[in-house]
mmCIF file with all atom_site columns, C-alpha atoms and ligand atoms in Angstrom:
data_model
loop_
_atom_site.group_PDB
_atom_site.id
_atom_site.type_symbol
_atom_site.label_atom_id
_atom_site.label_alt_id
_atom_site.label_comp_id
_atom_site.label_asym_id
_atom_site.label_entity_id
_atom_site.label_seq_id
_atom_site.pdbx_PDB_ins_code
_atom_site.Cartn_x
_atom_site.Cartn_y
_atom_site.Cartn_z
_atom_site.occupancy
_atom_site.B_iso_or_equiv
_atom_site.pdbx_formal_charge
_atom_site.auth_seq_id
_atom_site.auth_comp_id
_atom_site.auth_asym_id
_atom_site.auth_atom_id
_atom_site.pdbx_PDB_model_num
ATOM   1   C CA . MET A 1 1   ? -30.678 39.235 103.641 1.00 97.00 ? 426  MET A CA 1
ATOM   2   C CA . ILE A 1 2   ? -30.683 37.503 106.932 1.00 97.00 ? 427  ILE A CA 1
ATOM   3   C CA . GLU A 1 3   ? -33.212 38.542 109.732 1.00 98.00 ? 428  GLU A CA 1
ATOM   4   C CA . LYS A 1 4   ? -31.707 38.204 113.039 1.00 96.00 ? 429  LYS A CA 1
ATOM   5   C CA . LYS A 1 5   ? -33.059 38.245 116.534 1.00 96.00 ? 430  LYS A CA 1
ATOM   6   C CA . LEU A 1 6   ? -31.562 39.401 119.849 1.00 95.00 ? 431  LEU A CA 1
ATOM   7   C CA . GLU A 1 7   ? -32.427 37.695 123.185 1.00 96.00 ? 432  GLU A CA 1
ATOM   8   C CA . ILE A 1 8   ? -32.064 39.579 126.596 1.00 96.00 ? 433  ILE A CA 1
ATOM   9   C CA . LYS A 1 9   ? -31.833 37.336 129.732 1.00 96.00 ? 434  LYS A CA 1
ATOM   10  C CA . TYR A 1 10  ? -32.475 38.860 133.015 1.00 98.00 ? 435  TYR A CA 1
ATOM   11  C CA . CYS A 1 11  ? -33.365 37.943 136.494 1.00 98.00 ? 436  CYS A CA 1
ATOM   12  C CA . GLU A 1 12  ? -36.604 39.554 137.904 1.00 98.00 ? 437  GLU A CA 1
ATOM   13  C CA . TYR A 1 13  ? -37.227 39.326 141.715 1.00 98.00 ? 438  TYR A CA 1
ATOM   14  C CA . GLU A 1 14  ? -40.793 40.227 143.180 1.00 97.00 ? 439  GLU A CA 1
ATOM   15  C CA . SER A 1 15  ? -39.187 42.316 145.769 1.00 97.00 ? 440  SER A CA 1
ATOM   16  C CA . ALA A 1 16  ? -35.763 43.263 147.254 1.00 98.00 ? 441  ALA A CA 1
ATOM   17  C CA . ASP A 1 17  ? -36.360 40.648 150.117 1.00 98.00 ? 442  ASP A CA 1
ATOM   18  C CA . GLU A 1 18  ? -35.697 38.068 147.480 1.00 98.00 ? 443  GLU A CA 1
ATOM   19  C CA . LEU A 1 19  ? -32.125 39.295 146.832 1.00 98.00 ? 444  LEU A CA 1
ATOM   20  C CA . GLU A 1 20  ? -29.132 37.526 147.742 1.00 98.00 ? 445  GLU A CA 1
ATOM   21  C CA . PRO A 1 21  ? -27.453 39.353 150.486 1.00 98.00 ? 446  PRO A CA 1
ATOM   22  C CA . ARG A 1 22  ? -24.550 40.775 148.529 1.00 98.00 ? 447  ARG A CA 1
ATOM   23  C CA . ASP A 1 23  ? -27.140 42.249 145.967 1.00 98.00 ? 448  ASP A CA 1
ATOM   24  C CA . ARG A 1 24  ? -29.619 43.312 148.594 1.00 98.00 ? 449  ARG A CA 1
ATOM   25  C CA . GLU A 1 25  ? -26.632 45.258 150.167 1.00 98.00 ? 450  GLU A CA 1
ATOM   26  C CA . LEU A 1 26  ? -26.079 47.160 147.046 1.00 98.00 ? 451  LEU A CA 1
ATOM   27  C CA . PHE A 1 27  ? -29.643 47.588 146.457 1.00 98.00 ? 452  PHE A CA 1
ATOM   28  C CA . ASP A 1 28  ? -29.944 49.234 150.286 1.00 98.00 ? 453  ASP A CA 1
ATOM   29  C CA . ALA A 1 29  ? -26.600 51.472 149.576 1.00 98.00 ? 454  ALA A CA 1
ATOM   30  C CA . ALA A 1 30  ? -28.330 52.937 146.501 1.00 98.00 ? 455  ALA A CA 1
ATOM   31  C CA . VAL A 1 31  ? -31.544 53.491 148.507 1.00 98.00 ? 456  VAL A CA 1
ATOM   32  C CA . SER A 1 32  ? -29.486 55.306 151.201 1.00 98.00 ? 457  SER A CA 1
ATOM   33  C CA . ALA A 1 33  ? -27.876 57.451 148.403 1.00 98.00 ? 458  ALA A CA 1
ATOM   34  C CA . LEU A 1 34  ? -31.145 58.840 147.591 1.00 98.00 ? 459  LEU A CA 1
ATOM   35  C CA . ALA A 1 35  ? -30.519 61.151 150.612 1.00 98.00 ? 460  ALA A CA 1
ATOM   36  C CA . GLY A 1 36  ? -27.605 62.783 148.616 1.00 98.00 ? 461  GLY A CA 1
ATOM   37  C CA . SER A 1 37  ? -29.830 63.314 145.587 1.00 98.00 ? 462  SER A CA 1
ATOM   38  C CA . TYR A 1 38  ? -30.083 67.146 144.649 1.00 98.00 ? 463  TYR A CA 1
ATOM   39  C CA . ALA A 1 39  ? -33.050 67.387 142.105 1.00 98.00 ? 464  ALA A CA 1
ATOM   40  C CA . PRO A 1 40  ? -34.863 70.794 142.673 1.00 98.00 ? 465  PRO A CA 1
ATOM   41  C CA . TYR A 1 41  ? -36.137 70.893 138.967 1.00 98.00 ? 466  TYR A CA 1
ATOM   42  C CA . SER A 1 42  ? -37.500 67.347 138.305 1.00 98.00 ? 467  SER A CA 1
ATOM   43  C CA . ASN A 1 43  ? -38.122 66.297 141.770 1.00 98.00 ? 468  ASN A CA 1
ATOM   44  C CA . PHE A 1 44  ? -37.078 62.766 140.699 1.00 98.00 ? 469  PHE A CA 1
ATOM   45  C CA . ASN A 1 45  ? -34.497 61.237 142.704 1.00 98.00 ? 470  ASN A CA 1
ATOM   46  C CA . VAL A 1 46  ? -32.208 58.764 141.860 1.00 98.00 ? 471  VAL A CA 1
ATOM   47  C CA . GLY A 1 47  ? -29.601 56.751 144.000 1.00 98.00 ? 472  GLY A CA 1
ATOM   48  C CA . ALA A 1 48  ? -26.834 54.471 142.716 1.00 99.00 ? 473  ALA A CA 1
ATOM   49  C CA . ALA A 1 49  ? -24.062 52.487 144.483 1.00 98.00 ? 474  ALA A CA 1
ATOM   50  C CA . VAL A 1 50  ? -21.319 50.641 142.766 1.00 98.00 ? 475  VAL A CA 1
ATOM   51  C CA . ARG A 1 51  ? -19.376 47.605 144.120 1.00 98.00 ? 476  ARG A CA 1
ATOM   52  C CA . LEU A 1 52  ? -15.723 47.607 143.560 1.00 98.00 ? 477  LEU A CA 1
ATOM   53  C CA . GLY A 1 53  ? -13.636 44.597 143.133 1.00 98.00 ? 478  GLY A CA 1
ATOM   54  C CA . ASN A 1 54  ? -12.090 44.747 146.616 1.00 98.00 ? 479  ASN A CA 1
ATOM   55  C CA . GLY A 1 55  ? -15.773 44.802 147.847 1.00 98.00 ? 480  GLY A CA 1
ATOM   56  C CA . LEU A 1 56  ? -16.145 48.560 148.909 1.00 98.00 ? 481  LEU A CA 1
ATOM   57  C CA . MET A 1 57  ? -19.410 50.230 147.740 1.00 98.00 ? 482  MET A CA 1
ATOM   58  C CA . VAL A 1 58  ? -19.362 53.791 146.594 1.00 98.00 ? 483  VAL A CA 1
ATOM   59  C CA . LYS A 1 59  ? -22.566 55.873 146.345 1.00 98.00 ? 484  LYS A CA 1
ATOM   60  C CA . GLY A 1 60  ? -23.982 58.551 144.122 1.00 98.00 ? 485  GLY A CA 1
ATOM   61  C CA . ALA A 1 61  ? -27.011 60.518 143.635 1.00 99.00 ? 486  ALA A CA 1
ATOM   62  C CA . ASN A 1 62  ? -28.300 62.844 140.642 1.00 98.00 ? 487  ASN A CA 1
ATOM   63  C CA . GLN A 1 63  ? -27.299 66.308 140.869 1.00 98.00 ? 488  GLN A CA 1
ATOM   64  C CA . GLU A 1 64  ? -29.148 68.923 139.055 1.00 98.00 ? 489  GLU A CA 1
ATOM   65  C CA . ASN A 1 65  ? -28.239 72.439 138.169 1.00 98.00 ? 490  ASN A CA 1
ATOM   66  C CA . SER A 1 66  ? -30.102 75.642 136.806 1.00 98.00 ? 491  SER A CA 1
ATOM   67  C CA . ALA A 1 67  ? -28.064 75.276 133.662 1.00 97.00 ? 492  ALA A CA 1
ATOM   68  C CA . TYR A 1 68  ? -29.697 72.115 133.038 1.00 95.00 ? 493  TYR A CA 1
ATOM   69  C CA . PRO A 1 69  ? -27.130 70.072 130.990 1.00 96.00 ? 494  PRO A CA 1
ATOM   70  C CA . SER A 1 70  ? -24.484 70.637 133.685 1.00 98.00 ? 495  SER A CA 1
ATOM   71  C CA . GLY A 1 71  ? -26.374 68.152 136.041 1.00 98.00 ? 496  GLY A CA 1
ATOM   72  C CA . LEU A 1 72  ? -25.402 64.591 136.351 1.00 98.00 ? 497  LEU A CA 1
ATOM   73  C CA . CYS A 1 73  ? -27.347 61.285 136.661 1.00 98.00 ? 498  CYS A CA 1
ATOM   74  C CA . ALA A 1 74  ? -26.721 59.164 139.893 1.00 98.00 ? 499  ALA A CA 1
ATOM   75  C CA . GLU A 1 75  ? -25.052 56.283 138.087 1.00 98.00 ? 500  GLU A CA 1
ATOM   76  C CA . ARG A 1 76  ? -22.351 58.343 136.695 1.00 98.00 ? 501  ARG A CA 1
ATOM   77  C CA . THR A 1 77  ? -21.845 60.446 139.749 1.00 99.00 ? 502  THR A CA 1
ATOM   78  C CA . ALA A 1 78  ? -21.414 57.046 141.662 1.00 99.00 ? 503  ALA A CA 1
ATOM   79  C CA . MET A 1 79  ? -19.158 55.441 138.748 1.00 98.00 ? 504  MET A CA 1
ATOM   80  C CA . PHE A 1 80  ? -17.013 58.450 138.346 1.00 98.00 ? 505  PHE A CA 1
ATOM   81  C CA . SER A 1 81  ? -16.556 58.979 142.094 1.00 98.00 ? 506  SER A CA 1
ATOM   82  C CA . ALA A 1 82  ? -15.590 55.419 142.585 1.00 98.00 ? 507  ALA A CA 1
ATOM   83  C CA . ALA A 1 83  ? -13.245 55.282 139.534 1.00 98.00 ? 508  ALA A CA 1
ATOM   84  C CA . SER A 1 84  ? -11.625 58.575 140.672 1.00 98.00 ? 509  SER A CA 1
ATOM   85  C CA . ARG A 1 85  ? -11.007 57.544 144.239 1.00 98.00 ? 510  ARG A CA 1
ATOM   86  C CA . TYR A 1 86  ? -10.035 53.930 143.650 1.00 98.00 ? 511  TYR A CA 1
ATOM   87  C CA . PRO A 1 87  ? -8.847  53.995 139.821 1.00 98.00 ? 512  PRO A CA 1
ATOM   88  C CA . ASP A 1 88  ? -7.127  50.474 140.226 1.00 98.00 ? 513  ASP A CA 1
ATOM   89  C CA . GLN A 1 89  ? -10.265 48.865 141.271 1.00 98.00 ? 514  GLN A CA 1
ATOM   90  C CA . PRO A 1 90  ? -12.772 47.478 138.824 1.00 98.00 ? 515  PRO A CA 1
ATOM   91  C CA . ILE A 1 91  ? -16.480 48.272 138.997 1.00 98.00 ? 516  ILE A CA 1
ATOM   92  C CA . VAL A 1 92  ? -18.124 44.897 139.296 1.00 98.00 ? 517  VAL A CA 1
ATOM   93  C CA . ALA A 1 93  ? -21.804 45.834 140.030 1.00 98.00 ? 518  ALA A CA 1
ATOM   94  C CA . ILE A 1 94  ? -24.106 49.018 140.141 1.00 99.00 ? 519  ILE A CA 1
ATOM   95  C CA . ALA A 1 95  ? -27.508 49.165 141.730 1.00 98.00 ? 520  ALA A CA 1
ATOM   96  C CA . LEU A 1 96  ? -30.039 52.038 141.090 1.00 98.00 ? 521  LEU A CA 1
ATOM   97  C CA . VAL A 1 97  ? -33.345 53.161 142.413 1.00 98.00 ? 522  VAL A CA 1
ATOM   98  C CA . ALA A 1 98  ? -35.519 56.168 142.013 1.00 98.00 ? 523  ALA A CA 1
ATOM   99  C CA . ALA A 1 99  ? -38.087 57.894 143.962 1.00 98.00 ? 524  ALA A CA 1
ATOM   100 C CA . GLN A 1 100 ? -40.519 60.854 143.757 1.00 98.00 ? 525  GLN A CA 1
ATOM   101 C CA . HIS A 1 101 ? -41.623 62.736 147.102 1.00 97.00 ? 526  HIS A CA 1
ATOM   102 C CA . GLY A 1 102 ? -40.064 60.188 149.103 1.00 97.00 ? 527  GLY A CA 1
ATOM   103 C CA . VAL A 1 103 ? -41.617 57.220 147.734 1.00 98.00 ? 528  VAL A CA 1
ATOM   104 C CA . LEU A 1 104 ? -39.770 54.575 145.733 1.00 98.00 ? 529  LEU A CA 1
ATOM   105 C CA . GLN A 1 105 ? -40.955 54.122 142.072 1.00 98.00 ? 530  GLN A CA 1
ATOM   106 C CA . PRO A 1 106 ? -43.287 51.357 141.715 1.00 97.00 ? 531  PRO A CA 1
ATOM   107 C CA . ALA A 1 107 ? -41.559 49.888 138.742 1.00 96.00 ? 532  ALA A CA 1
ATOM   108 C CA . PRO A 1 108 ? -37.840 49.624 137.811 1.00 96.00 ? 533  PRO A CA 1
ATOM   109 C CA . THR A 1 109 ? -36.244 52.926 136.399 1.00 95.00 ? 534  THR A CA 1
ATOM   110 C CA . TYR A 1 110 ? -33.658 52.094 133.829 1.00 98.00 ? 535  TYR A CA 1
ATOM   111 C CA . PRO A 1 111 ? -30.228 53.970 133.360 1.00 98.00 ? 536  PRO A CA 1
ATOM   112 C CA . CYS A 1 112 ? -30.233 56.448 130.721 1.00 98.00 ? 537  CYS A CA 1
ATOM   113 C CA . GLY A 1 113 ? -28.333 55.800 127.532 1.00 97.00 ? 538  GLY A CA 1
ATOM   114 C CA . ALA A 1 114 ? -25.441 58.052 128.529 1.00 98.00 ? 539  ALA A CA 1
ATOM   115 C CA . CYS A 1 115 ? -25.114 56.179 131.781 1.00 98.00 ? 540  CYS A CA 1
ATOM   116 C CA . ARG A 1 116 ? -25.072 52.771 129.862 1.00 98.00 ? 541  ARG A CA 1
ATOM   117 C CA . GLN A 1 117 ? -22.290 53.999 127.552 1.00 97.00 ? 542  GLN A CA 1
ATOM   118 C CA . VAL A 1 118 ? -20.190 54.790 130.736 1.00 98.00 ? 543  VAL A CA 1
ATOM   119 C CA . MET A 1 119 ? -21.019 51.438 132.275 1.00 98.00 ? 544  MET A CA 1
ATOM   120 C CA . ALA A 1 120 ? -19.951 49.805 129.061 1.00 97.00 ? 545  ALA A CA 1
ATOM   121 C CA . GLN A 1 121 ? -16.524 51.506 129.220 1.00 97.00 ? 546  GLN A CA 1
ATOM   122 C CA . TYR A 1 122 ? -15.877 50.525 133.071 1.00 98.00 ? 547  TYR A CA 1
ATOM   123 C CA . GLN A 1 123 ? -16.937 47.020 131.973 1.00 97.00 ? 548  GLN A CA 1
ATOM   124 C CA . GLN A 1 124 ? -14.557 46.827 129.422 1.00 96.00 ? 549  GLN A CA 1
ATOM   125 C CA . LYS A 1 125 ? -11.570 48.381 131.698 1.00 96.00 ? 550  LYS A CA 1
ATOM   126 C CA . ALA A 1 126 ? -12.666 45.725 134.196 1.00 97.00 ? 551  ALA A CA 1
ATOM   127 C CA . GLY A 1 127 ? -12.662 43.017 131.776 1.00 96.00 ? 552  GLY A CA 1
ATOM   128 C CA . THR A 1 128 ? -15.573 41.289 133.710 1.00 97.00 ? 553  THR A CA 1
ATOM   129 C CA . PRO A 1 129 ? -19.222 41.531 133.285 1.00 98.00 ? 554  PRO A CA 1
ATOM   130 C CA . MET A 1 130 ? -20.884 44.329 135.333 1.00 98.00 ? 555  MET A CA 1
ATOM   131 C CA . ARG A 1 131 ? -23.877 43.204 137.385 1.00 98.00 ? 556  ARG A CA 1
ATOM   132 C CA . ILE A 1 132 ? -26.760 45.919 136.966 1.00 98.00 ? 557  ILE A CA 1
ATOM   133 C CA . ILE A 1 133 ? -29.379 45.975 139.760 1.00 98.00 ? 558  ILE A CA 1
ATOM   134 C CA . VAL A 1 134 ? -32.368 47.936 138.540 1.00 98.00 ? 559  VAL A CA 1
ATOM   135 C CA . GLY A 1 135 ? -34.634 48.527 141.643 1.00 98.00 ? 560  GLY A CA 1
ATOM   136 C CA . SER A 1 136 ? -37.994 49.782 142.755 1.00 98.00 ? 561  SER A CA 1
ATOM   137 C CA . GLY A 1 137 ? -40.213 49.748 145.562 1.00 97.00 ? 562  GLY A CA 1
ATOM   138 C CA . LYS A 1 138 ? -41.540 46.324 144.196 1.00 97.00 ? 563  LYS A CA 1
ATOM   139 C CA . ALA A 1 139 ? -39.743 44.492 141.353 1.00 98.00 ? 564  ALA A CA 1
ATOM   140 C CA . VAL A 1 140 ? -36.035 44.345 141.212 1.00 98.00 ? 565  VAL A CA 1
ATOM   141 C CA . GLN A 1 141 ? -34.188 43.259 137.819 1.00 98.00 ? 566  GLN A CA 1
ATOM   142 C CA . ILE A 1 142 ? -30.866 41.845 137.479 1.00 98.00 ? 567  ILE A CA 1
ATOM   143 C CA . PHE A 1 143 ? -28.837 42.003 134.370 1.00 98.00 ? 568  PHE A CA 1
ATOM   144 C CA . ASP A 1 144 ? -25.535 40.449 133.953 1.00 98.00 ? 569  ASP A CA 1
ATOM   145 C CA . GLY A 1 145 ? -23.372 42.506 131.790 1.00 98.00 ? 570  GLY A CA 1
ATOM   146 C CA . VAL A 1 146 ? -23.951 45.981 130.268 1.00 98.00 ? 571  VAL A CA 1
ATOM   147 C CA . GLU A 1 147 ? -24.798 44.042 126.820 1.00 97.00 ? 572  GLU A CA 1
ATOM   148 C CA . SER A 1 148 ? -27.973 43.052 128.097 1.00 97.00 ? 573  SER A CA 1
ATOM   149 C CA . ILE A 1 149 ? -29.131 46.698 128.452 1.00 98.00 ? 574  ILE A CA 1
ATOM   150 C CA . LEU A 1 150 ? -26.864 48.218 125.622 1.00 98.00 ? 575  LEU A CA 1
ATOM   151 C CA . PRO A 1 151 ? -26.633 45.962 122.602 1.00 96.00 ? 576  PRO A CA 1
ATOM   152 C CA . PHE A 1 152 ? -24.245 46.953 119.884 1.00 95.00 ? 577  PHE A CA 1
ATOM   153 C CA . ILE A 1 153 ? -22.039 48.519 122.230 1.00 94.00 ? 578  ILE A CA 1
ATOM   154 C CA . PHE A 1 154 ? -19.669 51.082 120.728 1.00 90.00 ? 579  PHE A CA 1
ATOM   155 C CA . THR A 1 155 ? -16.062 50.510 121.191 1.00 80.00 ? 580  THR A CA 1
ATOM   156 C CA . ASP A 1 156 ? -12.886 52.356 119.474 1.00 79.00 ? 581  ASP A CA 1
ATOM   157 C CA . ILE A 1 157 ? -10.816 49.234 119.827 1.00 65.00 ? 582  ILE A CA 1
HETATM 158 N N1 . THU B 2 .   ? -31.642 60.566 136.163 1.00 89.09 ? 1200 THU B N1 1
HETATM 159 C C1 . THU B 2 .   ? -30.661 59.653 136.821 1.00 89.09 ? 1200 THU B C1 1
HETATM 160 O O1 . THU B 2 .   ? -30.108 59.960 137.743 1.00 89.09 ? 1200 THU B O1 1
HETATM 161 N N2 . THU B 2 .   ? -30.300 58.405 136.311 1.00 89.09 ? 1200 THU B N2 1
HETATM 162 C C2 . THU B 2 .   ? -31.004 57.985 135.134 1.00 89.09 ? 1200 THU B C2 1
HETATM 163 O O2 . THU B 2 .   ? -30.563 56.951 134.539 1.00 89.09 ? 1200 THU B O2 1
HETATM 164 C C3 . THU B 2 .   ? -31.880 58.789 134.188 1.00 89.09 ? 1200 THU B C3 1
HETATM 165 C C4 . THU B 2 .   ? -32.268 60.204 134.796 1.00 89.09 ? 1200 THU B C4 1
HETATM 166 C C5 . THU B 2 .   ? -31.745 61.928 136.720 1.00 89.09 ? 1200 THU B C5 1
HETATM 167 C C6 . THU B 2 .   ? -31.489 63.063 135.987 1.00 89.09 ? 1200 THU B C6 1
HETATM 168 C C7 . THU B 2 .   ? -32.368 64.177 136.405 1.00 89.09 ? 1200 THU B C7 1
HETATM 169 O O3 . THU B 2 .   ? -31.777 64.690 137.574 1.00 89.09 ? 1200 THU B O3 1
HETATM 170 C C8 . THU B 2 .   ? -33.614 63.258 136.817 1.00 89.09 ? 1200 THU B C8 1
HETATM 171 O O4 . THU B 2 .   ? -33.241 61.859 136.762 1.00 89.09 ? 1200 THU B O4 1
HETATM 172 C C9 . THU B 2 .   ? -34.824 63.424 135.661 1.00 89.09 ? 1200 THU B C9 1
HETATM 173 O O5 . THU B 2 .   ? -34.298 63.146 134.472 1.00 89.09 ? 1200 THU B O5 1
#
């Protein structure tokens, strides 16, 4: 038996003001995407924005439904929207933020497992690491590649 250890590397910024302009732009797009959140059941609003290879940004927000499983997270709304509108463009980055009652969460809110799996697939399709910007009203964390938030990724090839 060999005991093995995994190490995750990521960058943490004290606030969005410290971000590089390109990351800041995507973070701001995720914040503005919050306006499209429809969350009458949880009152937990999530905004996401993806950056495509050609530089375009596509936004998405969580959508809830009275038949609960029919709703969708902000990240998948943004990724599916981008991939269906621009099927030939790789998704190179995604930013997300969450808010409650109009106030950004004080700590980063991480993507759920299903969204991580979808990120993994688009990263594989793109062939380049996806930059993941997890925001909040304070700290912002940046992960370079889905492996950093989803180790042991399932792949069927
Ligand atoms: N939600 C997201 O939009 N993204 C995540 O990664 C986690 C959760 C949404 C789903 C639901 O509308 C609300 O947050 C509460 O779970």
